[in-house]
mmCIF file of C-alpha atoms in Angstrom:
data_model
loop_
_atom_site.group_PDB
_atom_site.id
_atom_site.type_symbol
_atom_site.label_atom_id
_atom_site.label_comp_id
_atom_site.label_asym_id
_atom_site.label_seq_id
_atom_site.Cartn_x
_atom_site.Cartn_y
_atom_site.Cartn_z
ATOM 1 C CA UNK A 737 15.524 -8.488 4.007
ATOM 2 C CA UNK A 738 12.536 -8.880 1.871
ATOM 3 C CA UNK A 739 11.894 -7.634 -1.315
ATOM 4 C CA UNK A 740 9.308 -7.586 -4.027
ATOM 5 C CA UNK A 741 9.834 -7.420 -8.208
ATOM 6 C CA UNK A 742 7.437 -6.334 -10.427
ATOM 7 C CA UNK A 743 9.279 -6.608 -14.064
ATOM 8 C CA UNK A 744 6.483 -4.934 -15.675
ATOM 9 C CA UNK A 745 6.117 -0.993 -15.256
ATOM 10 C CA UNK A 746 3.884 -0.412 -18.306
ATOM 11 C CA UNK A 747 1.452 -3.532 -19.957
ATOM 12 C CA UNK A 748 -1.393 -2.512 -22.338
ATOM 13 C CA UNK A 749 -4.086 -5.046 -23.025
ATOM 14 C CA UNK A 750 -6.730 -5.181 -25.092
ATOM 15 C CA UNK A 751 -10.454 -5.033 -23.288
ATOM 16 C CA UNK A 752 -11.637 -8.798 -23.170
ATOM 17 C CA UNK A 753 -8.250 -10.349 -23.036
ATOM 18 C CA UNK A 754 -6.508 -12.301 -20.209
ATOM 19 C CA UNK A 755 -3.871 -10.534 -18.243
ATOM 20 C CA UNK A 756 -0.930 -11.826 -16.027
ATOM 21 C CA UNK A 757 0.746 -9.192 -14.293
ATOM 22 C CA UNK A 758 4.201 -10.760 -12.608
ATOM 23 C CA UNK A 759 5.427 -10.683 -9.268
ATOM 24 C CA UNK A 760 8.766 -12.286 -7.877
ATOM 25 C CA UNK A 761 9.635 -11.810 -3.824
ATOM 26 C CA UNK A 762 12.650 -12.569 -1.727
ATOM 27 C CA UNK A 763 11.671 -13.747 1.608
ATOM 28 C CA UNK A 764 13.307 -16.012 3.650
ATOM 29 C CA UNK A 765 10.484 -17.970 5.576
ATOM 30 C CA UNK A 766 6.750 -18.289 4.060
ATOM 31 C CA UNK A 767 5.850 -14.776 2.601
ATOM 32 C CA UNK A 768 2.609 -13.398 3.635
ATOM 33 C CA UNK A 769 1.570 -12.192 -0.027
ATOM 34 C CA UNK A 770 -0.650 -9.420 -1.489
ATOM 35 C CA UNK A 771 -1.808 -7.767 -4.227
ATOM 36 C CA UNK A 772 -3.492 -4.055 -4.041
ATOM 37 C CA UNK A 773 -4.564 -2.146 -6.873
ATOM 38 C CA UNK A 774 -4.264 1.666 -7.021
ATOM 39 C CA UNK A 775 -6.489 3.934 -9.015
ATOM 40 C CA UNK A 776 -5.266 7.241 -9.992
ATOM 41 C CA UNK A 777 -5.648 9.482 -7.218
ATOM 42 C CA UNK A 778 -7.017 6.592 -4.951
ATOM 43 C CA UNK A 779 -6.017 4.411 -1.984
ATOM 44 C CA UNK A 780 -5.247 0.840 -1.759
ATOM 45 C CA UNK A 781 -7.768 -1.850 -2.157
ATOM 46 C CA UNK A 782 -6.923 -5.084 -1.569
ATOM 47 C CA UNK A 783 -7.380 -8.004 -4.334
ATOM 48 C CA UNK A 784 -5.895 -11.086 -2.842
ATOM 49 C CA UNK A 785 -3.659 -12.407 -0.444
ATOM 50 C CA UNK A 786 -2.161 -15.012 0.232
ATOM 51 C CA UNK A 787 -1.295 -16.616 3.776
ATOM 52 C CA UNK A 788 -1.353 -20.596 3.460
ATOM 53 C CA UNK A 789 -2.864 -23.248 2.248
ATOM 54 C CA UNK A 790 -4.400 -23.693 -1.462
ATOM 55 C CA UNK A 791 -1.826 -21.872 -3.815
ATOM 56 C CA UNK A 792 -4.067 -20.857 -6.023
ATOM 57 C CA UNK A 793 -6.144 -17.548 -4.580
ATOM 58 C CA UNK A 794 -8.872 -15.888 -5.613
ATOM 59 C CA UNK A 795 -9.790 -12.472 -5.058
ATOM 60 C CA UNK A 796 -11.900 -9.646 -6.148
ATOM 61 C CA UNK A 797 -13.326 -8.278 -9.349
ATOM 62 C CA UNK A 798 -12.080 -12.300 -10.949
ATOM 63 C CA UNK A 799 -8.573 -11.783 -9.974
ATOM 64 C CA UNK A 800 -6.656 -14.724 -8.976
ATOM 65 C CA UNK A 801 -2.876 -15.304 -8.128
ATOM 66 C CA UNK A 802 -0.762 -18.686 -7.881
ATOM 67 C CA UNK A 803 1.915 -18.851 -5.233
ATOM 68 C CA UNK A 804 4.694 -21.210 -6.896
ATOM 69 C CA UNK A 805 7.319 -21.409 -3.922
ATOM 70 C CA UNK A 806 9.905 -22.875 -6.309
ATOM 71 C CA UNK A 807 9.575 -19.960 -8.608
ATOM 72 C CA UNK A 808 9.587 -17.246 -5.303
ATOM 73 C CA UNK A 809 6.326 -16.167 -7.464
ATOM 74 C CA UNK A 810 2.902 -14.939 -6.927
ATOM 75 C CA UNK A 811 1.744 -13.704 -10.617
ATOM 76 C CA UNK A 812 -1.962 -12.021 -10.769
ATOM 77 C CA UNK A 813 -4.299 -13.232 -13.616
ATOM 78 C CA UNK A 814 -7.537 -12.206 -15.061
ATOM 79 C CA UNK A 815 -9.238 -14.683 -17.710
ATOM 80 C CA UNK A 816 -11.080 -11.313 -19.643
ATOM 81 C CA UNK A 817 -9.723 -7.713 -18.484
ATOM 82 C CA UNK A 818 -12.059 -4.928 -18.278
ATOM 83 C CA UNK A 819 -11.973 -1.143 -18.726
ATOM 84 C CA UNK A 820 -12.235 -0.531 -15.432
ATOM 85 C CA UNK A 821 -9.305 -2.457 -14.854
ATOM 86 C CA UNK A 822 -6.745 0.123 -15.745
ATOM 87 C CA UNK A 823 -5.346 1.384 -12.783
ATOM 88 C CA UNK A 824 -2.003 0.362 -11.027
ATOM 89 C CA UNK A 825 -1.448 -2.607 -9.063
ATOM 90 C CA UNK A 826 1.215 -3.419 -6.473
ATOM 91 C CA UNK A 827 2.574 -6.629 -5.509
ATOM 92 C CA UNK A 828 3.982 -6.522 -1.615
ATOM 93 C CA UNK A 829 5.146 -9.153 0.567
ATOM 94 C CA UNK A 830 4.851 -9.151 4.403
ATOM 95 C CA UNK A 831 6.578 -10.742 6.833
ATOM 96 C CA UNK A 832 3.547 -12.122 9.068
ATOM 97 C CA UNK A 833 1.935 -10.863 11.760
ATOM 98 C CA UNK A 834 2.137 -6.889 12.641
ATOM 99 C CA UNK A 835 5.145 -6.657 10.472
ATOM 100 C CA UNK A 836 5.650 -4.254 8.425
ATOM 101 C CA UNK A 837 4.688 -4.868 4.343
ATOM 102 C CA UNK A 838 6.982 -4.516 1.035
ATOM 103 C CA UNK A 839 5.994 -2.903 -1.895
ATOM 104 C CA UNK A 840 6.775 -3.381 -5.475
ATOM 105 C CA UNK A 841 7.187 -0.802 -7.696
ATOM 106 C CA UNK A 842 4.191 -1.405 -9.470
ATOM 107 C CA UNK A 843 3.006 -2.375 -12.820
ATOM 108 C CA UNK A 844 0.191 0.060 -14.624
ATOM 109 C CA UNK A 845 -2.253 -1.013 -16.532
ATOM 110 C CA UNK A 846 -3.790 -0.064 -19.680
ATOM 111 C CA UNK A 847 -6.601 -1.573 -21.456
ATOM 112 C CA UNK A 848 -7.308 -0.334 -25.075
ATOM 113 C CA UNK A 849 -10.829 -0.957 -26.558
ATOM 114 C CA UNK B 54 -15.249 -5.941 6.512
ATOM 115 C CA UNK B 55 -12.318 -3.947 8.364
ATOM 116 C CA UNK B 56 -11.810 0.000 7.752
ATOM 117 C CA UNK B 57 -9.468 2.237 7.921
ATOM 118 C CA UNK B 58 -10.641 6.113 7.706
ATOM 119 C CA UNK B 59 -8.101 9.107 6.807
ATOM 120 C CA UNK B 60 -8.420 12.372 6.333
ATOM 121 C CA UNK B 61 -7.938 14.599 5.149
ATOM 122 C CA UNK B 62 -7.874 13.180 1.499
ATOM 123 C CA UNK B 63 -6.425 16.059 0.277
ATOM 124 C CA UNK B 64 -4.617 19.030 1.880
ATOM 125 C CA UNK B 65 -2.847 22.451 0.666
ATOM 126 C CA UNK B 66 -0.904 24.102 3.042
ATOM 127 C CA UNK B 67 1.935 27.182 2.559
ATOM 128 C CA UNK B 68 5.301 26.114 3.226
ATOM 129 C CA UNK B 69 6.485 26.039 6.657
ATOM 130 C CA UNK B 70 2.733 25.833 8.439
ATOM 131 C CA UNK B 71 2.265 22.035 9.645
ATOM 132 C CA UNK B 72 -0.405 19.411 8.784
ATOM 133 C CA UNK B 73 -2.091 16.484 10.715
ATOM 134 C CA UNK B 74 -3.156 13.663 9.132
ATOM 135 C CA UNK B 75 -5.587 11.558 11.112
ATOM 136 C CA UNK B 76 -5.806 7.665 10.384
ATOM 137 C CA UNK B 77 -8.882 6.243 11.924
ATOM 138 C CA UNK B 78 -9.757 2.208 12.531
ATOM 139 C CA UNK B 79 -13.580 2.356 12.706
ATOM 140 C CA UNK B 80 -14.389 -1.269 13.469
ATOM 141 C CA UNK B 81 -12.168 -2.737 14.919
ATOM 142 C CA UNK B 82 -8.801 -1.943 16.899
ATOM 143 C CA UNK B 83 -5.160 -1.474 15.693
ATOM 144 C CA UNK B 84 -2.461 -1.737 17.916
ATOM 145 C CA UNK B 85 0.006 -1.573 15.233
ATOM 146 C CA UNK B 86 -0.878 1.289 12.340
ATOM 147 C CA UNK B 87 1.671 1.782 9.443
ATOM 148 C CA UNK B 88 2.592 5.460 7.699
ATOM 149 C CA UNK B 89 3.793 5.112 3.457
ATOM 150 C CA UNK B 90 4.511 7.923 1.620
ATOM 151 C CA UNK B 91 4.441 7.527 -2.197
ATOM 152 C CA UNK B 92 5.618 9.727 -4.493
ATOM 153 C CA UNK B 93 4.526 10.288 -8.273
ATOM 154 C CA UNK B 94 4.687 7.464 -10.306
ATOM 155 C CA UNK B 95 6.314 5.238 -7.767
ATOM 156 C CA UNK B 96 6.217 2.689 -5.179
ATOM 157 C CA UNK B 97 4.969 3.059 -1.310
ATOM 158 C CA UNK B 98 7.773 3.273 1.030
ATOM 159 C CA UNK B 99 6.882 2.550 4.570
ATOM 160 C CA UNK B 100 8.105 6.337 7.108
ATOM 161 C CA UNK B 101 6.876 4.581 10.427
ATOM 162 C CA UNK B 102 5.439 1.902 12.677
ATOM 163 C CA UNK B 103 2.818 3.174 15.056
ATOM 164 C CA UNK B 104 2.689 1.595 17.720
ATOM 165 C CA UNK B 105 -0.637 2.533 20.611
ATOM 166 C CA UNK B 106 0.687 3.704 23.606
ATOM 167 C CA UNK B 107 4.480 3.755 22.689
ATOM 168 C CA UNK B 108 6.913 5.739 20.463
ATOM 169 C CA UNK B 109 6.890 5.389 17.085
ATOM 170 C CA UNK B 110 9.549 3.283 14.698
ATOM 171 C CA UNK B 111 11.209 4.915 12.004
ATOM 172 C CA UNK B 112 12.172 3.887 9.027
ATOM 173 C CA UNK B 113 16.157 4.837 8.071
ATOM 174 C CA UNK B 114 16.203 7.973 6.124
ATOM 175 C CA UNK B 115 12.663 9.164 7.330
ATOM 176 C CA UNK B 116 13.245 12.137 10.135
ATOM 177 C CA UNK B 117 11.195 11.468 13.173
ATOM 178 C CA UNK B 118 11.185 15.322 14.134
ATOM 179 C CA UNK B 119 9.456 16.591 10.881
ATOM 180 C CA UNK B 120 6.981 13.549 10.729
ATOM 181 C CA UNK B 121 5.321 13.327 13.547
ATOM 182 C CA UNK B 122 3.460 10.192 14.903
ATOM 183 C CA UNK B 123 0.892 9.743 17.486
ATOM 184 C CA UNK B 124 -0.892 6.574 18.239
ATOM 185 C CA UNK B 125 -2.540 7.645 21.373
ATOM 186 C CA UNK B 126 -5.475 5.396 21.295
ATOM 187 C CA UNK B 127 -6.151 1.653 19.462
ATOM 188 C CA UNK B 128 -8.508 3.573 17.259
ATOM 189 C CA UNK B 129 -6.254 6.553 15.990
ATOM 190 C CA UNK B 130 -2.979 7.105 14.554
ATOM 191 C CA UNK B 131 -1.867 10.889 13.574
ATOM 192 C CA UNK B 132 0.791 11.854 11.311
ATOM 193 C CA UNK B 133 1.792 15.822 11.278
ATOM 194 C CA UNK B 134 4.186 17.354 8.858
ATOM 195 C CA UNK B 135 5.779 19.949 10.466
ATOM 196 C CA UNK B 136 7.060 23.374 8.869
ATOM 197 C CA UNK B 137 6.185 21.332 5.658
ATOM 198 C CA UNK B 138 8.317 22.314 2.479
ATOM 199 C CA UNK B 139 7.518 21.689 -1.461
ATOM 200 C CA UNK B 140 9.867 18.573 -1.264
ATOM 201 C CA UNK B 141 6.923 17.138 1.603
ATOM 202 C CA UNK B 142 4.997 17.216 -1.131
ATOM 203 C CA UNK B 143 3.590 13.772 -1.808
ATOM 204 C CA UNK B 144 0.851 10.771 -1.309
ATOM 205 C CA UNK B 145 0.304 9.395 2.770
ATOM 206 C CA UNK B 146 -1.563 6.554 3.166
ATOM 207 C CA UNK B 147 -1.816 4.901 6.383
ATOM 208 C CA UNK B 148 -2.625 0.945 7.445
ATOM 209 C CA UNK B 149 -3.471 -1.194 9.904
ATOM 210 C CA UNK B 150 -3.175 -5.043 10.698
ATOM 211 C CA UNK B 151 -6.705 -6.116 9.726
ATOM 212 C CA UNK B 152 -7.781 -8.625 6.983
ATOM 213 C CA UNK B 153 -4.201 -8.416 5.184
ATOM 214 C CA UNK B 154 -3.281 -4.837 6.518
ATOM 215 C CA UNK B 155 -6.240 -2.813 5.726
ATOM 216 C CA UNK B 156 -5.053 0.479 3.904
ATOM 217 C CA UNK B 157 -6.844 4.327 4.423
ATOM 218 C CA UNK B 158 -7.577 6.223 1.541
ATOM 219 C CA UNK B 159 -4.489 8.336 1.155
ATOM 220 C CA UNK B 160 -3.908 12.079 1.343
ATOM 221 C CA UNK B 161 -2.494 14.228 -0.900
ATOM 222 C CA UNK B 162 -0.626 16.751 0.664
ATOM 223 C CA UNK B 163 0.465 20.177 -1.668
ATOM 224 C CA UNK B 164 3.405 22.303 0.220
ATOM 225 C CA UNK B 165 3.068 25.726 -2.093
#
């Protein structure tokens, strides 16, 4: 079965510095990968994903994420993190297709002037 | 880009009335819509597959006869609570296969 780790429940980062939020998954073909953010209150909006090809993705608001299939990881970075950047954000992993997606548990941001 | 309407985004109902939640694809059509339910400060587990035209999957643990699903058309998926109870209490969001499974807005259902 798949399944998605996020290691991090809590990070607090200073506004204007990078951020890597980490994401391991268990999947035992190619993952279809994804990473939403949540803000309080809010849906889902989608950042990235990741189906094939280049491993390196980029996404909205200057996210990006690097699927390393040796490392069964797909980490999200940001170069300079904004304000409006704290929410939460949820790593999931789908299984292709119409299948259904995985969640992590999530990791919430903070960013601290 | 793909979108997925729900409403309502937020609902209060007394305990043991029920509650539809309508999940909407406006652009496009979704064969396949997905029902999460996440409660506070934690991850979204997936209730149920909807599929059009068919009965819906259910996750283990989730009981099909309180949480209703209807996927009559390739444009709507319903979810209804029924005789909903404090413990229903939570977050729905719904989804459909579009762009990297396109995600409604939520609702926030309050059993008092």
């Amino acid at each position: 079965a798949q399944s998605v780790t996020q290691p991090d429940i809590h990070i607090t980062v200073s506004e204007g510095a990078s951020l890597e939020l980490r994401c391991n998954y268990s999947y035992g073909a190619t993952p279809y990968l994804f990473w939403y953010v949540q803000s309080p209150g809010q849906g889902l909006q989608l950042l990235l994903k990741y189906f094939s090809g280049d491993t390196l993705v980029q996404g909205i608001k200057g996210f990006e994420a690097e699927f390393k299939r040796s490392q069964s990881s797909f980490n999200l970075r940001k170069p300079s993190v904004h304000w409006s950047d704290a929410a939460e954000y949820f790593c999931a992993v789908g299984d292709g297709g119409y299948q259904k997606v995985t969640f992590g548990t999530g990791t919430k941001l903070q960013v601290i002037p | 880009g793909a979108v997925v309407s729900q409403h309502p985004s937020w609902v209060i109902c007394k305990s043991g009335t029920s509650v539809k939640i309508e999940c909407r694809s406006l652009d496009f059509q979704a064969t396949t819509m997905f029902w999460y339910r996440q409660f506070p400060k934690q991850s979204l587990m997936l209730m149920a597959t909807s599929n059009e035209g068919s009965k819906a999957t259910y996750e283990q643990g989730v009981e099909k006869d309180k949480f209703l699903i209807n996927h009559a058309s390739l444009t709507l998926s319903t979810l209804t609570v029924t005789s909903a109870h404090p413990e229903d209490s939570s977050f729905y969001i719904c989804s459909a296969v579009a762009n990297g499974y396109t995600f409604g807005s939520g609702t926030r259902l309050t059993v008092v």
